[in-house]
Coordinates of N, CA and C in Angstrom, one line a residue:
M27 N 94.3 24.8 -226.1 CA 93.8 24.4 -227.4 C 93.0 23.1 -227.3
R28 N 91.9 23.2 -228.0 CA 90.9 22.1 -228.0 C 91.1 21.1 -229.2
F29 N 91.4 19.9 -229.0 CA 91.7 19.1 -230.1 C 90.5 18.3 -230.6
D30 N 90.4 18.0 -231.9 CA 89.3 17.2 -232.4 C 89.3 15.9 -232.0
T31 N 90.4 15.3 -231.6 CA 90.5 13.9 -231.0 C 90.9 13.9 -229.6
K32 N 90.7 12.7 -229.0 CA 90.9 12.6 -227.5 C 91.6 11.4 -227.3
I33 N 92.6 11.4 -226.3 CA 93.2 10.2 -225.7 C 92.7 10.0 -224.3
A34 N 92.2 8.7 -224.1 CA 91.8 8.3 -222.7 C 92.4 7.0 -222.3
V35 N 92.8 7.0 -221.2 CA 93.3 5.7 -220.5 C 92.5 5.5 -219.4
I36 N 92.0 4.2 -219.2 CA 91.1 3.8 -218.2 C 91.8 2.7 -217.4
V37 N 92.0 2.9 -216.0 CA 92.6 1.9 -215.3 C 91.7 1.6 -214.1
R38 N 91.8 0.2 -213.8 CA 90.9 -0.4 -212.7 C 91.4 0.0 -211.4
T39 N 90.4 0.5 -210.6 CA 90.6 1.1 -209.2 C 91.3 0.3 -208.2
D40 N 91.1 -1.0 -208.2 CA 91.6 -1.8 -207.3 C 93.1 -2.4 -207.5
L41 N 93.8 -1.8 -208.4 CA 95.2 -2.2 -208.6 C 96.2 -1.4 -207.6
A42 N 97.3 -2.1 -207.3 CA 98.4 -1.5 -206.6 C 98.9 -0.2 -207.4
D43 N 99.4 0.8 -206.7 CA 99.8 1.9 -207.4 C 100.9 1.6 -208.4
W44 N 101.7 0.7 -208.2 CA 102.9 0.4 -209.3 C 102.1 -0.3 -210.4
Q45 N 101.1 -1.0 -210.2 CA 100.3 -1.7 -211.3 C 99.6 -0.6 -212.2
K46 N 99.0 0.4 -211.5 CA 98.3 1.4 -212.2 C 99.2 2.2 -213.1
L47 N 100.4 2.6 -212.6 CA 101.4 3.3 -213.4 C 102.0 2.4 -214.5
N48 N 102.3 1.2 -214.3 CA 102.7 0.2 -215.2 C 101.7 0.1 -216.4
V49 N 100.4 -0.2 -216.1 CA 99.4 -0.3 -217.0 C 99.2 0.9 -217.9
T50 N 99.3 2.1 -217.2 CA 99.1 3.3 -218.0 C 100.3 3.5 -218.9
A51 N 101.5 3.3 -218.6 CA 102.6 3.3 -219.5 C 102.5 2.4 -220.7
F52 N 102.2 1.0 -220.4 CA 102.0 0.2 -221.5 C 101.0 0.6 -222.4
L53 N 99.8 0.9 -221.9 CA 98.6 1.3 -222.7 C 99.0 2.6 -223.6
S54 N 99.7 3.4 -223.0 CA 100.1 4.7 -223.8 C 101.0 4.4 -224.9
S55 N 101.9 3.4 -224.7 CA 102.8 3.0 -225.8 C 102.0 2.4 -226.9
G56 N 101.0 1.7 -226.7 CA 100.2 1.1 -227.6 C 99.5 2.2 -228.5
L57 N 98.9 3.2 -227.8 CA 98.2 4.2 -228.5 C 99.1 5.1 -229.4
A58 N 100.3 5.1 -229.1 CA 101.4 5.8 -229.9 C 101.3 5.5 -231.4
H59 N 100.8 4.3 -231.6 CA 100.7 3.8 -233.0 C 99.3 3.9 -233.6
A60 N 98.4 4.6 -232.9 CA 97.0 4.6 -233.4 C 96.9 5.3 -234.8
T61 N 97.5 6.4 -234.9 CA 97.5 7.2 -236.2 C 99.0 7.8 -236.3
D62 N 99.2 8.2 -237.6 CA 100.6 8.9 -237.8 C 100.7 10.3 -237.0
E63 N 99.6 11.0 -236.9 CA 99.6 12.3 -236.3 C 99.3 12.4 -234.9
I64 N 99.2 11.2 -234.1 CA 98.9 11.2 -232.7 C 100.1 11.8 -231.9
V65 N 101.4 11.5 -232.5 CA 102.7 11.9 -231.9 C 103.2 13.1 -232.6
G66 N 103.7 14.0 -231.8 CA 104.2 15.3 -232.4 C 105.7 15.0 -232.9
K67 N 106.4 16.2 -232.9 CA 107.8 16.1 -233.4 C 108.8 16.1 -232.2
P68 N 110.0 15.7 -232.6 CA 111.1 15.6 -231.5 C 111.2 17.0 -230.8
Y69 N 111.8 17.0 -229.6 CA 112.1 18.2 -228.9 C 113.6 18.3 -229.0
E70 N 114.1 19.6 -228.8 CA 115.5 19.9 -228.7 C 115.7 20.9 -227.7
D71 N 116.7 20.8 -226.8 CA 117.1 21.9 -225.9 C 118.0 22.8 -226.5
A72 N 118.3 23.9 -225.9 CA 119.3 24.9 -226.3 C 120.6 24.4 -226.5
S73 N 120.9 23.3 -225.8 CA 122.3 22.7 -226.0 C 122.4 21.8 -227.2
G74 N 121.3 21.6 -227.9 CA 121.3 20.8 -229.1 C 121.0 19.3 -228.9
N75 N 120.6 19.0 -227.6 CA 120.2 17.5 -227.2 C 118.9 17.4 -227.8
V76 N 118.7 16.2 -228.5 CA 117.4 15.9 -229.1 C 116.7 14.8 -228.2
Y77 N 115.3 15.0 -228.1 CA 114.4 14.2 -227.2 C 113.3 13.6 -228.0
L78 N 112.9 12.5 -227.6 CA 111.8 11.7 -228.3 C 110.5 12.6 -228.4
P79 N 109.8 12.4 -229.4 CA 108.4 13.1 -229.5 C 107.5 12.5 -228.6
M80 N 106.5 13.1 -228.3 CA 105.4 12.8 -227.3 C 104.1 13.0 -228.0
F81 N 103.0 12.5 -227.4 CA 101.6 12.8 -227.9 C 101.5 14.3 -228.1
R82 N 100.7 14.6 -229.1 CA 100.5 16.0 -229.3 C 99.3 16.6 -228.6
E83 N 98.6 15.8 -227.9 CA 97.5 16.2 -227.1 C 97.5 15.6 -225.7
P84 N 96.8 16.2 -224.7 CA 96.8 15.6 -223.4 C 96.2 14.2 -223.3
V85 N 96.6 13.5 -222.3 CA 96.1 12.1 -222.1 C 95.3 12.2 -220.7
L86 N 94.0 11.9 -220.9 CA 93.1 11.9 -219.7 C 93.1 10.4 -219.2
V87 N 93.3 10.4 -217.9 CA 93.3 9.1 -217.2 C 92.2 9.0 -216.4
Y88 N 91.3 8.0 -216.5 CA 90.1 7.7 -215.8 C 90.2 6.4 -214.9
A89 N 89.4 6.4 -213.8 CA 89.3 5.2 -213.0 C 88.1 4.5 -213.2
A90 N 88.1 3.2 -213.1 CA 86.9 2.4 -213.3 C 87.0 1.1 -212.5
D91 N 85.9 0.6 -212.0 CA 85.8 -0.7 -211.5 C 85.8 -1.7 -212.6
A92 N 85.8 -3.0 -212.2 CA 85.7 -4.1 -213.3 C 84.5 -4.0 -214.3
P93 N 83.3 -3.8 -213.7 CA 82.2 -3.6 -214.6 C 82.2 -2.3 -215.5
G94 N 82.8 -1.3 -215.0 CA 83.0 -0.1 -215.8 C 84.0 -0.4 -216.9
L95 N 85.1 -1.1 -216.7 CA 86.0 -1.4 -217.8 C 85.4 -2.3 -218.8
T96 N 84.6 -3.3 -218.3 CA 83.9 -4.1 -219.3 C 82.9 -3.3 -220.2
R97 N 82.2 -2.4 -219.6 CA 81.2 -1.6 -220.4 C 82.0 -0.7 -221.3
T98 N 83.1 -0.1 -220.8 CA 83.9 0.9 -221.7 C 84.5 0.1 -222.9
H99 N 85.0 -1.1 -222.6 CA 85.5 -1.9 -223.7 C 84.5 -2.2 -224.8
A100 N 83.3 -2.6 -224.4 CA 82.3 -3.0 -225.3 C 82.0 -1.7 -226.1
R101 N 81.9 -0.5 -225.5 CA 81.6 0.7 -226.2 C 82.7 1.0 -227.2
A102 N 83.9 0.9 -226.8 CA 85.1 1.2 -227.7 C 85.0 0.2 -229.0
L103 N 84.8 -1.1 -228.6 CA 84.6 -1.9 -229.8 C 83.6 -1.6 -230.7
S104 N 82.4 -1.3 -230.1 CA 81.2 -1.0 -231.0 C 81.3 0.3 -231.9
R105 N 82.3 1.1 -231.5 CA 82.6 2.3 -232.2 C 83.9 2.2 -233.1
D106 N 84.5 1.0 -233.0 CA 85.7 0.6 -233.9 C 86.8 1.6 -233.5
L107 N 86.9 2.1 -232.3 CA 88.0 3.1 -232.0 C 89.4 2.3 -231.8
P108 N 90.5 2.8 -232.1 CA 91.8 2.3 -231.8 C 91.9 2.2 -230.3
T109 N 92.1 0.8 -229.9 CA 92.1 0.5 -228.5 C 93.2 -0.3 -228.1
A110 N 93.8 0.0 -227.0 CA 95.0 -0.9 -226.4 C 94.3 -1.5 -225.1
L111 N 94.6 -2.6 -224.8 CA 94.1 -3.3 -223.5 C 95.3 -4.0 -222.8
Y112 N 94.9 -4.1 -221.5 CA 95.8 -4.9 -220.6 C 94.9 -5.7 -219.6
T113 N 95.3 -7.0 -219.5 CA 94.5 -7.9 -218.7 C 95.3 -8.3 -217.5
E114 N 94.6 -8.8 -216.5 CA 95.2 -9.3 -215.4 C 96.2 -10.3 -215.6
E115 N 96.0 -11.1 -216.6 CA 97.0 -12.2 -217.0 C 98.3 -11.7 -217.4
L116 N 98.4 -10.5 -217.9 CA 99.7 -10.0 -218.4 C 100.6 -9.7 -217.2
F117 N 100.1 -9.5 -216.0 CA 101.0 -9.3 -214.9 C 102.0 -10.6 -214.7
G118 N 101.5 -11.7 -215.2 CA 102.1 -13.0 -215.0 C 102.9 -13.5 -216.1
T119 N 103.0 -12.7 -217.2 CA 103.8 -13.0 -218.3 C 105.1 -12.3 -218.3
N120 N 106.1 -12.7 -219.1 CA 107.3 -12.0 -219.1 C 107.8 -11.7 -220.5
N121 N 107.0 -11.9 -221.5 CA 107.4 -11.5 -222.8 C 106.3 -11.2 -223.7
E122 N 106.5 -10.6 -224.9 CA 105.5 -10.1 -225.7 C 104.7 -11.3 -226.4
D123 N 105.4 -12.4 -226.7 CA 104.7 -13.6 -227.3 C 103.7 -14.2 -226.3
D124 N 104.1 -14.2 -225.0 CA 103.2 -14.8 -224.1 C 102.0 -13.8 -223.8
N125 N 102.4 -12.5 -223.9 CA 101.2 -11.5 -223.7 C 100.2 -11.7 -224.9
R126 N 100.6 -11.8 -226.0 CA 99.6 -12.0 -227.1 C 98.9 -13.2 -227.0
A127 N 99.5 -14.3 -226.6 CA 98.9 -15.6 -226.4 C 97.8 -15.6 -225.3
A128 N 98.1 -14.9 -224.2 CA 97.2 -14.7 -223.1 C 95.9 -14.0 -223.6
I129 N 96.0 -13.0 -224.3 CA 94.9 -12.2 -224.8 C 94.1 -13.1 -225.9
R130 N 94.8 -13.8 -226.7 CA 94.2 -14.6 -227.8 C 93.5 -15.7 -227.2
A131 N 93.7 -16.2 -226.1 CA 93.0 -17.4 -225.4 C 91.7 -17.0 -224.9
I132 N 91.3 -15.8 -224.7 CA 90.1 -15.4 -224.0 C 89.1 -14.7 -225.1
D133 N 87.9 -15.0 -225.0 CA 86.9 -14.3 -225.8 C 86.8 -12.9 -225.2
A134 N 86.5 -12.0 -226.2 CA 86.4 -10.6 -225.8 C 85.5 -10.2 -224.6
D135 N 84.4 -10.8 -224.5 CA 83.5 -10.6 -223.4 C 83.9 -11.3 -222.0
A136 N 84.9 -12.0 -222.0 CA 85.4 -12.7 -220.9 C 86.8 -12.2 -220.4
L137 N 87.3 -11.2 -221.1 CA 88.6 -10.7 -220.7 C 88.7 -10.0 -219.2
N138 N 89.7 -10.4 -218.5 CA 89.7 -9.8 -217.2 C 90.6 -8.5 -217.3
L139 N 89.8 -7.5 -217.7 CA 90.6 -6.2 -217.9 C 91.0 -5.5 -216.7
V140 N 92.3 -4.8 -216.8 CA 92.8 -3.9 -215.7 C 92.9 -2.6 -216.3
G141 N 93.0 -2.5 -217.6 CA 93.1 -1.2 -218.3 C 92.8 -1.2 -219.6
L142 N 92.5 0.0 -220.2 CA 92.1 0.2 -221.7 C 92.7 1.6 -222.0
A143 N 93.0 1.8 -223.2 CA 93.3 3.0 -223.8 C 92.6 3.3 -225.1
V144 N 92.1 4.5 -225.3 CA 91.4 4.6 -226.7 C 91.8 6.0 -227.2
H145 N 91.6 6.0 -228.5 CA 91.9 7.3 -229.3 C 90.9 7.5 -230.3
G146 N 90.4 8.7 -230.5 CA 89.5 8.8 -231.7 C 88.8 10.2 -231.5
P147 N 87.8 10.4 -232.4 CA 87.2 11.7 -232.3 C 86.7 12.0 -230.9
R148 N 86.7 13.2 -230.5 CA 86.5 13.7 -229.1 C 85.0 13.2 -228.7
G149 N 84.0 13.4 -229.6 CA 82.7 12.9 -229.1 C 82.5 11.5 -229.0
Q150 N 83.1 10.7 -229.8 CA 83.1 9.2 -229.7 C 83.9 8.7 -228.4
V151 N 85.0 9.3 -228.1 CA 85.7 9.0 -226.8 C 84.9 9.4 -225.7
D152 N 84.3 10.5 -225.7 CA 83.3 11.0 -224.6 C 82.3 10.0 -224.3
K153 N 81.7 9.4 -225.4 CA 80.6 8.4 -225.3 C 81.2 7.2 -224.6
V154 N 82.3 6.8 -225.1 CA 83.0 5.6 -224.5 C 83.3 5.7 -223.1
T155 N 83.7 6.8 -222.7 CA 84.1 7.0 -221.2 C 82.9 7.6 -220.3
K156 N 81.8 7.7 -220.9 CA 80.6 8.4 -220.1 C 80.4 7.6 -218.9
G157 N 80.4 8.5 -217.9 CA 80.1 7.8 -216.4 C 81.4 7.6 -215.7
L158 N 82.5 7.7 -216.3 CA 83.8 7.5 -215.5 C 84.3 8.8 -215.0
K159 N 85.0 8.6 -213.9 CA 85.6 9.8 -213.3 C 87.1 9.8 -213.5
L160 N 87.6 11.0 -213.6 CA 89.1 11.2 -213.9 C 89.8 10.5 -212.6
H161 N 90.9 9.8 -212.9 CA 91.7 9.3 -211.9 C 92.3 10.2 -211.0
G162 N 92.4 9.9 -209.7 CA 93.1 10.7 -208.7 C 92.2 11.5 -207.8

């Protein structure tokens, strides 16, 4: 099935594996709030156990170097797409208030990005991620 929208997560290539996975998880959790229809319905197995809903469409994970992340960030902002971000400073914080303060302290063009996630119309997300390769 081809969706009209697209979910993309972009992770900096020079991170440790645990950091890449951690950043991807955090960014995905942010995108879950992009729109009401991004998440599907709960799941239920034959035994009656209910499980949490997940994204209704695939998540494409891309790799980028620092300049690629900066370029992708600028493209996402210029298109006003719902965007989640993770900066290097967040590896050193241990709570949500400190995370927000770390982001608020730095101008957008000076953010030390390690990951981004965007959601929006397929064509717009394709333009934002143009030139990036899928991770892995």
